[in-house]
Amino acid sequence: MNKVDIQEKLSLFGDHWNPRIVGELNGQHVKLVKFQGEFVWHKHDQEDELFFVVQGQFRMEFRDSVVELKKNEFLIVPKGVEHRPVAETEVSVMLFEPAATLNTGDATSELTRTHLESL
Amino acid sequence: MNKVDIQEKLSLFGDHWNPRIVGELNGQHVKLVKFQGEFVWHKHDQEDELFFVVQGQFRMEFRDSVVELKKNEFLIVPKGVEHRPVAETEVSVMLFEPAATLNTGDATSELTRTHLESL
C-alpha cells in the first residue's frame, strides 16, 4: 500500500503535454501532466475528463467560452465537448479519466501519446 | 461549464465524516470531506477508493500496517481491504470513487451517510 507524493512525481519529468500515470482505480487513471503553450482542439467521444490544477494556472477554451483555472481548482469536461487547454506559463495538472482515454481524443497529431509511462 | 474551487467548497461546511459531492464523471464521484478523530473499520467490496489530502494530515490504518498522509499526497485503497482513517487534528480530503460508494462500506454505524449533499 504505497502513497503517491504529487510533488515528488512532478519532479521526475519536465516535458509538456505528455501525461504520466500515477494511479489506477475502478478502471480510471490518475495522471500528472505539465502544460505549456497551446494544445490541439479535440474531444473525447466516450470519456468525461477532470483537470485539477496542482501548480500554476491555465485556461480551457471551448468553442463558445473560456474557463480560467488556477491552483486548487478543477474542471470536468463532459464527453463530446470540444476543448483546448492553453497555458501562457507552465502549469502542473492532475487528470482523472477512464484508462482508455487518449490525450488528443479524436484529433490525432504529433502531440498524441498512445503509450503513457507509469511513475 | 463551471469550475470547482476546492477551498471555496471546503468553507461551506465544518462537520466531520460527512462527505459532500462536488463533481461527477464517468460514474465516479469527486467528494470533499473533513476528518477528525477515529473512523470505523470497514471495507468496500466493490470499490477502490482514492484519498487525496488537500490540507492537514492523517493516517490510514490497515490491519497490518499504517500509511501517514499529508498535503499533496494520495493513497488508493483497493476494494476488499479493511481500513480506518484516523486524524489527530482536522484534515481536508478529496475522494475519488464510484458513485455507489457508501462511506462506511460494509460497517453500518452512526457515521454512515446514505444521502450525500451536493455542493
mmCIF file of N, CA and C in Angstrom, chain A residues 8-110:
data_model
loop_
_atom_site.group_PDB
_atom_site.id
_atom_site.type_symbol
_atom_site.label_atom_id
_atom_site.label_comp_id
_atom_site.label_asym_id
_atom_site.label_seq_id
_atom_site.Cartn_x
_atom_site.Cartn_y
_atom_site.Cartn_z
ATOM 1 N N GLU A 8 6.723 14.990 -5.647
ATOM 2 C CA GLU A 8 7.853 14.117 -5.961
ATOM 3 C C GLU A 8 7.699 13.557 -7.371
ATOM 4 N N LYS A 9 6.517 13.146 -7.736
ATOM 5 C CA LYS A 9 6.291 12.615 -9.092
ATOM 6 C C LYS A 9 6.519 13.699 -10.152
ATOM 7 N N LEU A 10 6.063 14.934 -9.842
ATOM 8 C CA LEU A 10 6.232 16.026 -10.812
ATOM 9 C C LEU A 10 7.701 16.368 -11.045
ATOM 10 N N SER A 11 8.527 16.090 -10.035
ATOM 11 C CA SER A 11 9.959 16.404 -10.170
ATOM 12 C C SER A 11 10.667 15.433 -11.109
ATOM 13 N N LEU A 12 9.995 14.363 -11.487
ATOM 14 C CA LEU A 12 10.639 13.317 -12.296
ATOM 15 C C LEU A 12 10.563 13.562 -13.796
ATOM 16 N N PHE A 13 9.825 14.572 -14.212
ATOM 17 C CA PHE A 13 9.758 14.852 -15.656
ATOM 18 C C PHE A 13 9.560 16.343 -15.898
ATOM 19 N N GLY A 14 9.917 16.784 -17.115
ATOM 20 C CA GLY A 14 9.841 18.203 -17.415
ATOM 21 C C GLY A 14 9.191 18.520 -18.748
ATOM 22 N N ASP A 15 8.893 17.496 -19.534
ATOM 23 C CA ASP A 15 8.316 17.761 -20.859
ATOM 24 C C ASP A 15 6.828 18.081 -20.757
ATOM 25 N N HIS A 16 6.330 18.694 -21.805
ATOM 26 C CA HIS A 16 4.946 19.173 -21.812
ATOM 27 C C HIS A 16 4.034 18.272 -22.646
ATOM 28 N N TRP A 17 2.767 18.233 -22.250
ATOM 29 C CA TRP A 17 1.712 17.513 -22.988
ATOM 30 C C TRP A 17 1.956 16.011 -23.043
ATOM 31 N N ASN A 18 2.662 15.493 -22.056
ATOM 32 C CA ASN A 18 2.989 14.066 -22.040
ATOM 33 C C ASN A 18 2.606 13.484 -20.677
ATOM 34 N N PRO A 19 1.352 13.066 -20.527
ATOM 35 C CA PRO A 19 0.846 12.626 -19.216
ATOM 36 C C PRO A 19 1.554 11.365 -18.717
ATOM 37 N N ARG A 20 1.786 11.323 -17.414
ATOM 38 C CA ARG A 20 2.294 10.116 -16.753
ATOM 39 C C ARG A 20 1.183 9.521 -15.885
ATOM 40 N N ILE A 21 1.123 8.203 -15.834
ATOM 41 C CA ILE A 21 0.137 7.519 -14.989
ATOM 42 C C ILE A 21 0.709 7.374 -13.584
ATOM 43 N N VAL A 22 -0.026 7.851 -12.578
ATOM 44 C CA VAL A 22 0.449 7.746 -11.195
ATOM 45 C C VAL A 22 -0.526 6.981 -10.301
ATOM 46 N N GLY A 23 -1.640 6.538 -10.864
ATOM 47 C CA GLY A 23 -2.570 5.754 -10.068
ATOM 48 C C GLY A 23 -3.635 5.134 -10.956
ATOM 49 N N GLU A 24 -4.223 4.029 -10.497
ATOM 50 C CA GLU A 24 -5.310 3.394 -11.234
ATOM 51 C C GLU A 24 -6.321 2.863 -10.235
ATOM 52 N N LEU A 25 -7.599 3.133 -10.514
ATOM 53 C CA LEU A 25 -8.664 2.612 -9.653
ATOM 54 C C LEU A 25 -9.960 2.574 -10.430
ATOM 55 N N ASN A 26 -10.688 1.481 -10.250
ATOM 56 C CA ASN A 26 -12.014 1.331 -10.868
ATOM 57 C C ASN A 26 -11.997 1.603 -12.376
ATOM 58 N N GLY A 27 -10.939 1.200 -13.038
ATOM 59 C CA GLY A 27 -10.852 1.402 -14.476
ATOM 60 C C GLY A 27 -10.482 2.822 -14.888
ATOM 61 N N GLN A 28 -10.204 3.656 -13.904
ATOM 62 C CA GLN A 28 -9.826 5.046 -14.155
ATOM 63 C C GLN A 28 -8.322 5.216 -13.912
ATOM 64 N N HIS A 29 -7.733 6.179 -14.602
ATOM 65 C CA HIS A 29 -6.346 6.533 -14.339
ATOM 66 C C HIS A 29 -6.247 7.895 -13.666
ATOM 67 N N VAL A 30 -5.281 8.000 -12.769
ATOM 68 C CA VAL A 30 -4.841 9.291 -12.256
ATOM 69 C C VAL A 30 -3.544 9.607 -12.991
ATOM 70 N N LYS A 31 -3.489 10.774 -13.616
ATOM 71 C CA LYS A 31 -2.304 11.141 -14.392
ATOM 72 C C LYS A 31 -1.794 12.494 -13.936
ATOM 73 N N LEU A 32 -0.502 12.707 -14.140
ATOM 74 C CA LEU A 32 0.084 14.034 -13.954
ATOM 75 C C LEU A 32 0.629 14.492 -15.294
ATOM 76 N N VAL A 33 0.452 15.782 -15.577
ATOM 77 C CA VAL A 33 0.917 16.317 -16.856
ATOM 78 C C VAL A 33 1.310 17.780 -16.668
ATOM 79 N N LYS A 34 2.284 18.222 -17.445
ATOM 80 C CA LYS A 34 2.642 19.638 -17.473
ATOM 81 C C LYS A 34 2.236 20.207 -18.831
ATOM 82 N N PHE A 35 1.571 21.361 -18.775
ATOM 83 C CA PHE A 35 1.153 22.050 -20.000
ATOM 84 C C PHE A 35 1.980 23.310 -20.157
ATOM 85 N N GLN A 36 2.340 23.632 -21.375
ATOM 86 C CA GLN A 36 2.781 24.990 -21.700
ATOM 87 C C GLN A 36 2.532 25.228 -23.180
ATOM 88 N N GLY A 37 1.917 26.372 -23.482
ATOM 89 C CA GLY A 37 1.557 26.681 -24.870
ATOM 90 C C GLY A 37 0.130 26.269 -25.175
ATOM 91 N N GLU A 38 -0.128 26.035 -26.449
ATOM 92 C CA GLU A 38 -1.489 25.701 -26.909
ATOM 93 C C GLU A 38 -1.554 24.236 -27.315
ATOM 94 N N PHE A 39 -2.562 23.543 -26.835
ATOM 95 C CA PHE A 39 -2.774 22.153 -27.250
ATOM 96 C C PHE A 39 -3.637 22.151 -28.515
ATOM 97 N N VAL A 40 -4.012 20.980 -28.972
ATOM 98 C CA VAL A 40 -4.874 20.875 -30.154
ATOM 99 C C VAL A 40 -6.348 20.811 -29.721
ATOM 100 N N TRP A 41 -7.209 21.349 -30.553
ATOM 101 C CA TRP A 41 -8.646 21.190 -30.333
ATOM 102 C C TRP A 41 -9.007 19.714 -30.475
ATOM 103 N N HIS A 42 -9.793 19.203 -29.538
ATOM 104 C CA HIS A 42 -10.206 17.801 -29.621
ATOM 105 C C HIS A 42 -11.387 17.555 -28.685
ATOM 106 N N LYS A 43 -11.957 16.357 -28.818
ATOM 107 C CA LYS A 43 -12.987 15.921 -27.871
ATOM 108 C C LYS A 43 -12.814 14.432 -27.637
ATOM 109 N N HIS A 44 -13.420 13.970 -26.550
ATOM 110 C CA HIS A 44 -13.409 12.546 -26.231
ATOM 111 C C HIS A 44 -14.849 12.046 -26.339
ATOM 112 N N ASP A 45 -15.103 11.164 -27.268
ATOM 113 C CA ASP A 45 -16.491 10.755 -27.512
ATOM 114 C C ASP A 45 -17.062 9.928 -26.367
ATOM 115 N N GLN A 46 -16.200 9.233 -25.625
ATOM 116 C CA GLN A 46 -16.699 8.306 -24.597
ATOM 117 C C GLN A 46 -16.337 8.705 -23.173
ATOM 118 N N GLU A 47 -15.444 9.663 -23.008
ATOM 119 C CA GLU A 47 -14.913 9.902 -21.667
ATOM 120 C C GLU A 47 -15.088 11.343 -21.186
ATOM 121 N N ASP A 48 -15.617 11.479 -19.969
ATOM 122 C CA ASP A 48 -15.529 12.745 -19.256
ATOM 123 C C ASP A 48 -14.104 12.846 -18.708
ATOM 124 N N GLU A 49 -13.646 14.078 -18.534
ATOM 125 C CA GLU A 49 -12.242 14.273 -18.166
ATOM 126 C C GLU A 49 -12.147 15.346 -17.085
ATOM 127 N N LEU A 50 -11.416 15.047 -16.004
ATOM 128 C CA LEU A 50 -11.254 16.032 -14.927
ATOM 129 C C LEU A 50 -9.841 16.598 -14.944
ATOM 130 N N PHE A 51 -9.738 17.933 -14.863
ATOM 131 C CA PHE A 51 -8.461 18.651 -14.805
ATOM 132 C C PHE A 51 -8.378 19.361 -13.458
ATOM 133 N N PHE A 52 -7.393 18.994 -12.647
ATOM 134 C CA PHE A 52 -7.192 19.625 -11.335
ATOM 135 C C PHE A 52 -5.823 20.305 -11.339
ATOM 136 N N VAL A 53 -5.808 21.609 -11.052
ATOM 137 C CA VAL A 53 -4.546 22.360 -11.111
ATOM 138 C C VAL A 53 -3.757 22.179 -9.813
ATOM 139 N N VAL A 54 -2.561 21.617 -9.941
ATOM 140 C CA VAL A 54 -1.670 21.399 -8.795
ATOM 141 C C VAL A 54 -0.782 22.617 -8.567
ATOM 142 N N GLN A 55 -0.325 23.220 -9.644
ATOM 143 C CA GLN A 55 0.585 24.367 -9.555
ATOM 144 C C GLN A 55 0.442 25.203 -10.818
ATOM 145 N N GLY A 56 0.296 26.528 -10.656
ATOM 146 C CA GLY A 56 0.202 27.403 -11.820
ATOM 147 C C GLY A 56 -1.231 27.659 -12.239
ATOM 148 N N GLN A 57 -1.412 27.998 -13.490
ATOM 149 C CA GLN A 57 -2.749 28.316 -13.999
ATOM 150 C C GLN A 57 -2.796 28.099 -15.503
ATOM 151 N N PHE A 58 -3.986 27.871 -16.016
ATOM 152 C CA PHE A 58 -4.174 27.771 -17.463
ATOM 153 C C PHE A 58 -5.630 28.088 -17.792
ATOM 154 N N ARG A 59 -5.911 28.136 -19.058
ATOM 155 C CA ARG A 59 -7.315 28.336 -19.439
ATOM 156 C C ARG A 59 -7.763 27.177 -20.326
ATOM 157 N N MET A 60 -9.014 26.794 -20.136
ATOM 158 C CA MET A 60 -9.619 25.780 -21.009
ATOM 159 C C MET A 60 -10.520 26.515 -21.979
ATOM 160 N N GLU A 61 -10.197 26.397 -23.253
ATOM 161 C CA GLU A 61 -11.006 27.049 -24.275
ATOM 162 C C GLU A 61 -12.059 26.072 -24.780
ATOM 163 N N PHE A 62 -13.282 26.592 -24.914
ATOM 164 C CA PHE A 62 -14.361 25.869 -25.576
ATOM 165 C C PHE A 62 -14.748 26.675 -26.808
ATOM 166 N N ARG A 63 -15.561 26.105 -27.663
ATOM 167 C CA ARG A 63 -15.902 26.812 -28.895
ATOM 168 C C ARG A 63 -16.666 28.102 -28.620
ATOM 169 N N ASP A 64 -17.350 28.155 -27.471
ATOM 170 C CA ASP A 64 -18.165 29.340 -27.185
ATOM 171 C C ASP A 64 -17.874 29.980 -25.826
ATOM 172 N N SER A 65 -16.809 29.539 -25.161
ATOM 173 C CA SER A 65 -16.492 30.135 -23.857
ATOM 174 C C SER A 65 -15.078 29.762 -23.439
ATOM 175 N N VAL A 66 -14.637 30.344 -22.339
ATOM 176 C CA VAL A 66 -13.315 30.059 -21.782
ATOM 177 C C VAL A 66 -13.446 29.944 -20.278
ATOM 178 N N VAL A 67 -12.753 28.981 -19.670
ATOM 179 C CA VAL A 67 -12.710 28.870 -18.210
ATOM 180 C C VAL A 67 -11.255 29.007 -17.761
ATOM 181 N N GLU A 68 -11.018 29.982 -16.881
ATOM 182 C CA GLU A 68 -9.675 30.190 -16.329
ATOM 183 C C GLU A 68 -9.538 29.362 -15.065
ATOM 184 N N LEU A 69 -8.476 28.600 -14.975
ATOM 185 C CA LEU A 69 -8.282 27.692 -13.838
ATOM 186 C C LEU A 69 -6.953 27.971 -13.152
ATOM 187 N N LYS A 70 -6.984 27.974 -11.813
ATOM 188 C CA LYS A 70 -5.738 28.142 -11.069
ATOM 189 C C LYS A 70 -5.635 27.059 -9.996
ATOM 190 N N LYS A 71 -4.529 27.083 -9.262
ATOM 191 C CA LYS A 71 -4.230 26.076 -8.235
ATOM 192 C C LYS A 71 -5.440 25.793 -7.339
ATOM 193 N N ASN A 72 -5.674 24.518 -7.083
ATOM 194 C CA ASN A 72 -6.766 24.070 -6.212
ATOM 195 C C ASN A 72 -8.156 24.222 -6.825
ATOM 196 N N GLU A 73 -8.200 24.370 -8.136
ATOM 197 C CA GLU A 73 -9.485 24.374 -8.830
ATOM 198 C C GLU A 73 -9.506 23.211 -9.818
ATOM 199 N N PHE A 74 -10.707 22.668 -10.042
ATOM 200 C CA PHE A 74 -10.807 21.645 -11.075
ATOM 201 C C PHE A 74 -11.989 21.906 -12.001
ATOM 202 N N LEU A 75 -11.909 21.288 -13.167
ATOM 203 C CA LEU A 75 -12.959 21.413 -14.178
ATOM 204 C C LEU A 75 -13.206 20.033 -14.763
ATOM 205 N N ILE A 76 -14.481 19.684 -14.914
ATOM 206 C CA ILE A 76 -14.843 18.440 -15.587
ATOM 207 C C ILE A 76 -15.341 18.788 -16.996
ATOM 208 N N VAL A 77 -14.678 18.238 -17.993
ATOM 209 C CA VAL A 77 -15.090 18.439 -19.386
ATOM 210 C C VAL A 77 -15.897 17.209 -19.801
ATOM 211 N N PRO A 78 -17.182 17.384 -20.090
ATOM 212 C CA PRO A 78 -18.017 16.218 -20.438
ATOM 213 C C PRO A 78 -17.619 15.627 -21.794
ATOM 214 N N LYS A 79 -17.886 14.345 -21.931
ATOM 215 C CA LYS A 79 -17.644 13.673 -23.213
ATOM 216 C C LYS A 79 -18.327 14.427 -24.353
ATOM 217 N N GLY A 80 -17.665 14.422 -25.498
ATOM 218 C CA GLY A 80 -18.276 15.008 -26.681
ATOM 219 C C GLY A 80 -18.078 16.505 -26.835
ATOM 220 N N VAL A 81 -17.514 17.160 -25.821
ATOM 221 C CA VAL A 81 -17.365 18.617 -25.864
ATOM 222 C C VAL A 81 -15.953 18.987 -26.335
ATOM 223 N N GLU A 82 -15.878 19.735 -27.414
ATOM 224 C CA GLU A 82 -14.575 20.157 -27.920
ATOM 225 C C GLU A 82 -13.901 21.118 -26.943
ATOM 226 N N HIS A 83 -12.613 20.911 -26.731
ATOM 227 C CA HIS A 83 -11.877 21.771 -25.803
ATOM 228 C C HIS A 83 -10.416 21.853 -26.218
ATOM 229 N N ARG A 84 -9.761 22.880 -25.672
ATOM 230 C CA ARG A 84 -8.332 23.070 -25.937
ATOM 231 C C ARG A 84 -7.696 23.754 -24.738
ATOM 232 N N PRO A 85 -6.807 23.069 -24.013
ATOM 233 C CA PRO A 85 -6.080 23.724 -22.927
ATOM 234 C C PRO A 85 -4.968 24.627 -23.483
ATOM 235 N N VAL A 86 -4.850 25.800 -22.881
ATOM 236 C CA VAL A 86 -3.803 26.760 -23.254
ATOM 237 C C VAL A 86 -3.164 27.293 -21.976
ATOM 238 N N ALA A 87 -1.833 27.250 -21.913
ATOM 239 C CA ALA A 87 -1.120 27.724 -20.722
ATOM 240 C C ALA A 87 -0.065 28.737 -21.155
ATOM 241 N N GLU A 88 -0.192 29.962 -20.676
ATOM 242 C CA GLU A 88 0.798 31.003 -21.012
ATOM 243 C C GLU A 88 2.141 30.661 -20.364
ATOM 244 N N THR A 89 2.084 30.144 -19.154
ATOM 245 C CA THR A 89 3.285 29.686 -18.460
ATOM 246 C C THR A 89 3.029 28.251 -18.000
ATOM 247 N N GLU A 90 4.070 27.561 -17.623
ATOM 248 C CA GLU A 90 3.940 26.135 -17.298
ATOM 249 C C GLU A 90 2.965 25.906 -16.140
ATOM 250 N N VAL A 91 2.144 24.905 -16.299
ATOM 251 C CA VAL A 91 1.185 24.537 -15.264
ATOM 252 C C VAL A 91 1.262 23.018 -15.059
ATOM 253 N N SER A 92 1.089 22.593 -13.803
ATOM 254 C CA SER A 92 1.063 21.163 -13.479
ATOM 255 C C SER A 92 -0.369 20.769 -13.148
ATOM 256 N N VAL A 93 -0.835 19.716 -13.799
ATOM 257 C CA VAL A 93 -2.244 19.333 -13.720
ATOM 258 C C VAL A 93 -2.366 17.850 -13.384
ATOM 259 N N MET A 94 -3.328 17.520 -12.526
ATOM 260 C CA MET A 94 -3.669 16.128 -12.259
ATOM 261 C C MET A 94 -4.954 15.817 -13.023
ATOM 262 N N LEU A 95 -4.951 14.692 -13.726
ATOM 263 C CA LEU A 95 -6.109 14.268 -14.515
ATOM 264 C C LEU A 95 -6.747 13.032 -13.890
ATOM 265 N N PHE A 96 -8.066 12.979 -13.912
ATOM 266 C CA PHE A 96 -8.808 11.751 -13.582
ATOM 267 C C PHE A 96 -9.646 11.418 -14.799
ATOM 268 N N GLU A 97 -9.492 10.235 -15.318
ATOM 269 C CA GLU A 97 -10.250 9.886 -16.521
ATOM 270 C C GLU A 97 -10.172 8.380 -16.747
ATOM 271 N N PRO A 98 -11.056 7.831 -17.572
ATOM 272 C CA PRO A 98 -11.001 6.390 -17.831
ATOM 273 C C PRO A 98 -9.647 5.990 -18.420
ATOM 274 N N ALA A 99 -9.216 4.797 -18.081
ATOM 275 C CA ALA A 99 -7.910 4.326 -18.520
ATOM 276 C C ALA A 99 -7.776 4.364 -20.039
ATOM 277 N N ALA A 100 -8.876 4.253 -20.756
ATOM 278 C CA ALA A 100 -8.826 4.197 -22.214
ATOM 279 C C ALA A 100 -8.641 5.567 -22.869
ATOM 280 N N THR A 101 -8.643 6.641 -22.084
ATOM 281 C CA THR A 101 -8.630 7.987 -22.660
ATOM 282 C C THR A 101 -7.323 8.305 -23.378
ATOM 283 N N LEU A 102 -7.434 8.787 -24.618
ATOM 284 C CA LEU A 102 -6.276 9.217 -25.409
ATOM 285 C C LEU A 102 -6.155 10.732 -25.266
ATOM 286 N N ASN A 103 -4.914 11.224 -25.061
ATOM 287 C CA ASN A 103 -4.771 12.653 -24.723
ATOM 288 C C ASN A 103 -5.349 13.603 -25.771
ATOM 289 N N THR A 104 -5.218 13.258 -27.042
ATOM 290 C CA THR A 104 -5.737 14.153 -28.084
ATOM 291 C C THR A 104 -7.126 13.730 -28.588
ATOM 292 N N GLY A 105 -7.744 12.769 -27.915
ATOM 293 C CA GLY A 105 -9.108 12.373 -28.260
ATOM 294 C C GLY A 105 -9.257 11.996 -29.727
ATOM 295 N N ASP A 106 -10.146 12.708 -30.422
ATOM 296 C CA ASP A 106 -10.432 12.404 -31.836
ATOM 297 C C ASP A 106 -9.477 13.116 -32.795
ATOM 298 N N ALA A 107 -8.474 13.831 -32.263
ATOM 299 C CA ALA A 107 -7.607 14.645 -33.128
ATOM 300 C C ALA A 107 -6.170 14.128 -33.069
ATOM 301 N N THR A 108 -5.870 13.185 -33.912
ATOM 302 C CA THR A 108 -4.506 12.658 -33.922
ATOM 303 C C THR A 108 -3.533 13.722 -34.433
ATOM 304 N N SER A 109 -2.439 13.891 -33.691
ATOM 305 C CA SER A 109 -1.441 14.887 -34.095
ATOM 306 C C SER A 109 -0.086 14.445 -33.572
ATOM 307 N N GLU A 110 0.916 15.279 -33.767
ATOM 308 C CA GLU A 110 2.244 14.928 -33.225
ATOM 309 C C GLU A 110 2.257 14.967 -31.706
#
